[in-house]
Amino acid sequence: MRFDVLTIFPEIFDVVLGSSIIGRAQQSGLITVNAINIRDFSKDKHKKTDDYPFGGGTGMVMMPQPIFDAYKSITENLDYKPYFIYMSPQGTKLDQKHVERLSKLEHIIILCGHYEGVDERVIENLVDEEISIGDYVLTGGELPAMVLIDAVSRAIPGVLSNEDSYSDETFKDGLLEYPQYTRPADYMGLKVPDVLLSGHHANINRWRRQQSLKRTRQKRPDLFEKLELSEEDMKLLEEE
Ligand code: 4GX
């Protein structure tokens, strides 16, 4: 998977995406993240990338020309059209299903907007999809782009090691993850549930399923409502 990010702050991608799992995935060649400075494509003598809005009003708007030219620099030698995403609070809210769909693509371009957003002609002519990471307003699209890249990358086979494995975790089957414990079994009198120390794998799996169901009902009633529960699940929920 190749990500090209169009941004006026390319350097902030280096540290975040160069570290840990995403850094390793880049080193192994499973993903490539390339941050492209929109400013490099400005034809203005001060390298400006934004201008006042037609019709008046507060704030600035990102100009179309540097963005169109940056896009052209990526696509001019390609025989396919990469998928173009604009990070915006006006987009569809990102969820894990959406992340999995995006993880099957080969090449994604992500545009990070600032100020009051980008000239509408960019959205109408280049953008395939607007995506939001949540209903709040940030100062720019860079953090949302990093959130998207992180979530999509870890859904690509091979990016997570067996230890970090992608299965059996929060949002698989629409359930929250069961509680996790590590050593010591007794921390200053705070004990790990006996069943986890029993070595009885059928009981452990049963307990974990029960915890996932109960905690989803408790913490995320919105997710719980959407579940299709089996007879067995219903029984687990009725216990104690
Ligand atoms: N999920 N931002 C986009 C510029 C902007 C302003 C108005 C369109 C209309 C965000 C989010 C987000 C900040 C990125 C404003 N674009 N992006 N930027 N929440 O808050 O994705």
CSV table of C-alpha atoms and ligand atoms in Angstrom, one decimal:
chain,number,residue,atom,x,y,z
A,1,MET,CA,0.0,0.0,0.0
A,2,ARG,CA,1.2,3.4,-0.9
A,3,PHE,CA,0.1,6.6,0.8
A,4,ASP,CA,0.9,10.0,-0.6
A,5,VAL,CA,-0.1,12.8,1.8
A,6,LEU,CA,-0.6,16.3,0.5
A,7,THR,CA,0.2,18.7,3.3
A,8,ILE,CA,1.7,22.1,4.3
A,9,PHE,CA,3.4,20.3,7.2
A,10,PRO,CA,5.2,17.3,5.7
A,11,GLU,CA,7.8,17.0,8.6
A,12,ILE,CA,5.2,16.1,11.2
A,13,PHE,CA,4.6,12.8,9.5
A,14,ASP,CA,8.2,11.6,9.9
A,15,VAL,CA,8.3,10.9,13.6
A,16,VAL,CA,4.9,9.5,14.1
A,17,LEU,CA,4.8,7.2,11.1
A,18,GLY,CA,8.5,6.3,11.4
A,19,SER,CA,8.1,4.8,14.8
A,20,SER,CA,7.0,1.5,16.1
A,21,ILE,CA,4.7,-0.8,14.1
A,22,ILE,CA,4.1,1.7,11.2
A,23,GLY,CA,7.8,2.4,11.0
A,24,ARG,CA,8.6,-1.3,10.8
A,25,ALA,CA,5.9,-1.8,8.1
A,26,GLN,CA,7.6,1.0,6.1
A,27,GLN,CA,11.0,-0.6,6.5
A,28,SER,CA,9.7,-4.0,5.4
A,29,GLY,CA,8.2,-2.4,2.3
A,30,LEU,CA,4.6,-3.4,3.2
A,31,ILE,CA,3.6,0.3,3.2
A,32,THR,CA,5.1,3.5,2.0
A,33,VAL,CA,4.2,6.9,3.4
A,34,ASN,CA,5.3,9.8,1.3
A,35,ALA,CA,4.5,13.4,2.6
A,36,ILE,CA,4.4,15.9,-0.2
A,37,ASN,CA,4.7,19.6,0.6
A,38,ILE,CA,1.9,21.5,-1.2
A,39,ARG,CA,4.0,24.7,-0.8
A,40,ASP,CA,6.6,23.3,-3.2
A,41,PHE,CA,4.0,23.6,-5.9
A,42,SER,CA,3.0,27.2,-5.2
A,43,LYS,CA,3.7,29.5,-8.1
A,44,ASP,CA,3.4,32.5,-5.9
A,45,LYS,CA,6.6,34.5,-5.1
A,46,HIS,CA,6.0,34.0,-1.3
A,47,LYS,CA,5.1,30.3,-1.8
A,48,LYS,CA,1.6,31.0,-0.5
A,49,THR,CA,-1.0,28.2,-0.7
A,50,ASP,CA,-4.1,30.0,0.7
A,51,ASP,CA,-6.1,33.1,-0.2
A,52,TYR,CA,-9.1,35.1,0.9
A,53,PRO,CA,-12.6,33.6,0.3
A,54,PHE,CA,-14.6,35.0,-2.7
A,55,GLY,CA,-17.7,36.7,-1.3
A,56,GLY,CA,-16.0,37.7,1.9
A,57,GLY,CA,-16.0,36.2,5.3
A,58,THR,CA,-13.4,35.2,7.9
A,59,GLY,CA,-10.5,32.8,7.5
A,60,MET,CA,-8.5,31.6,4.4
A,61,VAL,CA,-9.1,29.0,1.8
A,62,MET,CA,-6.5,26.7,0.3
A,63,MET,CA,-5.9,27.6,-3.4
A,64,PRO,CA,-6.6,25.0,-6.1
A,65,GLN,CA,-3.4,25.5,-8.2
A,66,PRO,CA,-0.8,24.1,-5.8
A,67,ILE,CA,-3.0,21.1,-4.9
A,68,PHE,CA,-3.9,20.3,-8.6
A,69,ASP,CA,-0.2,20.5,-9.5
A,70,ALA,CA,0.9,18.4,-6.5
A,71,TYR,CA,-1.7,15.8,-7.5
A,72,LYS,CA,-0.4,15.9,-11.1
A,73,SER,CA,3.1,15.3,-9.9
A,74,ILE,CA,2.0,12.0,-8.3
A,75,THR,CA,-0.3,10.8,-11.0
A,76,GLU,CA,1.4,11.8,-14.3
A,77,ASN,CA,3.4,8.7,-14.6
A,78,LEU,CA,0.7,6.2,-13.4
A,79,ASP,CA,-1.6,4.2,-15.6
A,80,TYR,CA,-4.3,4.1,-12.9
A,81,LYS,CA,-6.0,6.6,-10.7
A,82,PRO,CA,-5.1,6.4,-7.0
A,83,TYR,CA,-8.0,6.8,-4.5
A,84,PHE,CA,-8.1,10.4,-3.3
A,85,ILE,CA,-9.3,11.1,0.2
A,86,TYR,CA,-9.9,14.5,1.8
A,87,MET,CA,-9.9,14.6,5.6
A,88,SER,CA,-12.8,16.7,6.7
A,89,PRO,CA,-15.3,17.0,9.5
A,90,GLN,CA,-17.9,17.0,6.6
A,91,GLY,CA,-16.9,13.5,5.6
A,92,THR,CA,-18.3,10.1,6.5
A,93,LYS,CA,-17.3,9.1,10.0
A,94,LEU,CA,-14.5,6.5,10.0
A,95,ASP,CA,-15.2,3.1,11.5
A,96,GLN,CA,-13.4,-0.3,11.4
A,97,LYS,CA,-15.5,-1.6,8.5
A,98,HIS,CA,-14.5,1.4,6.5
A,99,VAL,CA,-10.8,0.9,7.5
A,100,GLU,CA,-10.9,-2.7,6.3
A,101,ARG,CA,-12.4,-1.6,2.9
A,102,LEU,CA,-9.6,1.0,2.5
A,103,SER,CA,-6.9,-1.5,3.4
A,104,LYS,CA,-7.6,-3.4,0.2
A,105,LEU,CA,-6.6,-0.5,-2.0
A,106,GLU,CA,-3.2,-0.1,-3.5
A,107,HIS,CA,-2.6,3.6,-3.6
A,108,ILE,CA,-4.3,6.3,-1.5
A,109,ILE,CA,-3.7,10.0,-1.7
A,110,ILE,CA,-4.7,12.0,1.4
A,111,LEU,CA,-5.3,15.7,1.3
A,112,CYS,CA,-4.8,17.6,4.6
A,113,GLY,CA,-6.7,20.9,4.7
A,114,HIS,CA,-6.2,23.9,6.9
A,115,TYR,CA,-8.0,27.1,7.7
A,116,GLU,CA,-11.6,27.1,6.4
A,117,GLY,CA,-10.8,24.2,4.1
A,118,VAL,CA,-9.9,23.9,0.4
A,119,ASP,CA,-11.4,25.5,-2.7
A,120,GLU,CA,-14.5,23.5,-3.6
A,121,ARG,CA,-13.2,22.8,-7.1
A,122,VAL,CA,-10.6,20.5,-5.6
A,123,ILE,CA,-13.3,18.5,-3.8
A,124,GLU,CA,-15.5,18.3,-7.0
A,125,ASN,CA,-12.7,17.3,-9.3
A,126,LEU,CA,-10.1,15.4,-7.4
A,127,VAL,CA,-11.6,14.0,-4.3
A,128,ASP,CA,-13.2,10.5,-4.3
A,129,GLU,CA,-14.3,10.5,-0.7
A,130,GLU,CA,-14.3,12.9,2.3
A,131,ILE,CA,-13.6,11.1,5.6
A,132,SER,CA,-14.0,12.5,9.1
A,133,ILE,CA,-12.3,11.0,12.2
A,134,GLY,CA,-15.0,12.4,14.5
A,135,ASP,CA,-17.4,15.2,15.2
A,136,TYR,CA,-14.9,17.8,16.5
A,137,VAL,CA,-12.9,20.4,14.8
A,138,LEU,CA,-9.1,20.3,14.6
A,139,THR,CA,-6.7,22.9,13.3
A,140,GLY,CA,-5.7,20.8,10.3
A,141,GLY,CA,-6.1,17.5,8.5
A,142,GLU,CA,-2.6,16.1,9.4
A,143,LEU,CA,-3.7,14.3,12.7
A,144,PRO,CA,-6.7,12.8,10.9
A,145,ALA,CA,-4.5,11.6,8.0
A,146,MET,CA,-2.1,10.0,10.5
A,147,VAL,CA,-5.1,8.3,12.3
A,148,LEU,CA,-6.3,7.0,8.9
A,149,ILE,CA,-2.8,5.7,7.9
A,150,ASP,CA,-2.3,4.0,11.2
A,151,ALA,CA,-5.7,2.3,11.2
A,152,VAL,CA,-5.5,1.2,7.6
A,153,SER,CA,-1.9,0.0,7.8
A,154,ARG,CA,-2.5,-2.3,10.8
A,155,ALA,CA,-5.4,-3.9,8.8
A,156,ILE,CA,-2.9,-4.9,6.0
A,157,PRO,CA,-1.8,-8.5,6.3
A,158,GLY,CA,1.7,-8.8,7.6
A,159,VAL,CA,1.9,-5.4,9.2
A,160,LEU,CA,1.1,-6.7,12.7
A,161,SER,CA,3.2,-9.5,14.1
A,162,ASN,CA,1.7,-12.6,15.5
A,163,GLU,CA,2.0,-11.1,19.0
A,164,ASP,CA,0.1,-8.0,18.0
A,165,SER,CA,-2.3,-10.1,15.9
A,166,TYR,CA,-5.3,-8.5,14.2
A,167,SER,CA,-7.9,-11.0,15.2
A,168,ASP,CA,-9.9,-11.4,18.4
A,169,GLU,CA,-9.8,-7.7,19.2
A,170,THR,CA,-12.0,-4.8,19.8
A,171,PHE,CA,-14.7,-4.4,17.1
A,172,LYS,CA,-14.3,-7.9,15.6
A,173,ASP,CA,-17.8,-9.3,15.5
A,174,GLY,CA,-18.9,-5.8,16.7
A,175,LEU,CA,-17.9,-6.7,20.3
A,176,LEU,CA,-15.5,-5.0,22.7
A,177,GLU,CA,-12.4,-6.9,23.7
A,178,TYR,CA,-12.5,-9.0,26.9
A,179,PRO,CA,-10.4,-7.8,29.9
A,180,GLN,CA,-6.7,-8.6,29.8
A,181,TYR,CA,-4.2,-9.4,32.6
A,182,THR,CA,-0.5,-10.0,32.9
A,183,ARG,CA,1.8,-11.0,35.7
A,184,PRO,CA,1.8,-10.9,38.6
A,185,ALA,CA,-1.4,-13.0,39.4
A,186,ASP,CA,-1.6,-11.1,42.6
A,187,TYR,CA,-0.6,-7.4,42.6
A,188,MET,CA,-0.8,-6.0,46.1
A,189,GLY,CA,-3.9,-8.1,46.8
A,190,LEU,CA,-5.5,-7.3,43.4
A,191,LYS,CA,-6.1,-10.7,41.9
A,192,VAL,CA,-6.4,-12.0,38.3
A,193,PRO,CA,-9.7,-14.0,37.8
A,194,ASP,CA,-9.1,-17.7,38.7
A,195,VAL,CA,-10.4,-19.0,35.4
A,196,LEU,CA,-7.5,-17.4,33.5
A,197,LEU,CA,-5.0,-19.3,35.7
A,198,SER,CA,-6.8,-22.6,35.4
A,199,GLY,CA,-5.4,-23.7,32.1
A,200,HIS,CA,-8.9,-24.9,31.0
A,201,HIS,CA,-9.1,-23.4,27.5
A,202,ALA,CA,-12.8,-24.1,26.9
A,203,ASN,CA,-13.7,-22.3,30.2
A,204,ILE,CA,-11.3,-19.4,29.4
A,205,ASN,CA,-12.9,-18.9,25.9
A,206,ARG,CA,-16.4,-19.0,27.4
A,207,TRP,CA,-15.4,-16.5,30.1
A,208,ARG,CA,-13.9,-14.2,27.6
A,209,ARG,CA,-16.9,-14.3,25.3
A,210,GLN,CA,-19.1,-13.6,28.3
A,211,GLN,CA,-17.0,-10.6,29.3
A,212,SER,CA,-17.0,-9.2,25.8
A,213,LEU,CA,-20.8,-9.4,25.6
A,214,LYS,CA,-21.3,-7.9,29.1
A,215,ARG,CA,-18.9,-5.1,28.6
A,216,THR,CA,-20.3,-4.2,25.2
A,217,ARG,CA,-23.7,-4.0,26.7
A,218,GLN,CA,-22.4,-1.9,29.6
A,219,LYS,CA,-19.9,0.4,27.9
A,220,ARG,CA,-21.2,0.6,24.3
A,221,PRO,CA,-25.0,0.1,24.2
A,222,ASP,CA,-24.9,1.5,20.7
A,223,LEU,CA,-22.8,-1.4,19.5
A,224,PHE,CA,-24.7,-3.9,21.6
A,225,GLU,CA,-28.0,-3.0,19.9
A,226,LYS,CA,-26.6,-4.0,16.5
A,227,LEU,CA,-25.5,-7.5,17.6
A,228,GLU,CA,-27.1,-10.7,16.5
A,229,LEU,CA,-26.8,-12.9,19.5
A,230,SER,CA,-26.8,-16.7,19.4
A,231,GLU,CA,-28.6,-18.8,22.0
A,232,GLU,CA,-25.3,-19.5,23.7
A,233,ASP,CA,-24.6,-15.7,23.9
A,234,MET,CA,-28.0,-15.1,25.5
A,235,LYS,CA,-27.2,-17.7,28.1
A,236,LEU,CA,-23.8,-16.2,28.8
A,237,LEU,CA,-25.5,-12.8,29.3
A,238,GLU,CA,-28.0,-14.2,31.8
A,239,GLU,CA,-25.4,-15.8,34.1
A,240,GLU,CA,-24.9,-13.9,37.4
B,1,4GX,N1,-11.9,14.7,10.7
B,1,4GX,N2,-10.2,19.0,10.2
B,1,4GX,C1,-10.0,19.7,7.8
B,1,4GX,C2,-10.1,22.0,7.2
B,1,4GX,C3,-11.6,22.1,6.8
B,1,4GX,C4,-12.4,23.0,7.4
B,1,4GX,C5,-13.8,23.1,7.1
B,1,4GX,C6,-13.4,21.3,5.5
B,1,4GX,C7,-14.2,22.2,6.1
B,1,4GX,C8,-11.1,16.8,10.6
B,1,4GX,C9,-11.9,15.8,11.4
B,1,4GX,C10,-10.9,18.2,11.0
B,1,4GX,C11,-9.9,20.4,10.6
B,1,4GX,C12,-9.5,18.7,8.9
B,1,4GX,C13,-10.4,21.4,9.5
B,1,4GX,N3,-12.0,21.3,5.9
B,1,4GX,N4,-10.7,16.1,9.6
B,1,4GX,N5,-9.8,21.1,8.2
B,1,4GX,N6,-12.5,16.1,12.5
B,1,4GX,O1,-11.3,18.6,12.0
B,1,4GX,O2,-11.1,14.9,9.6
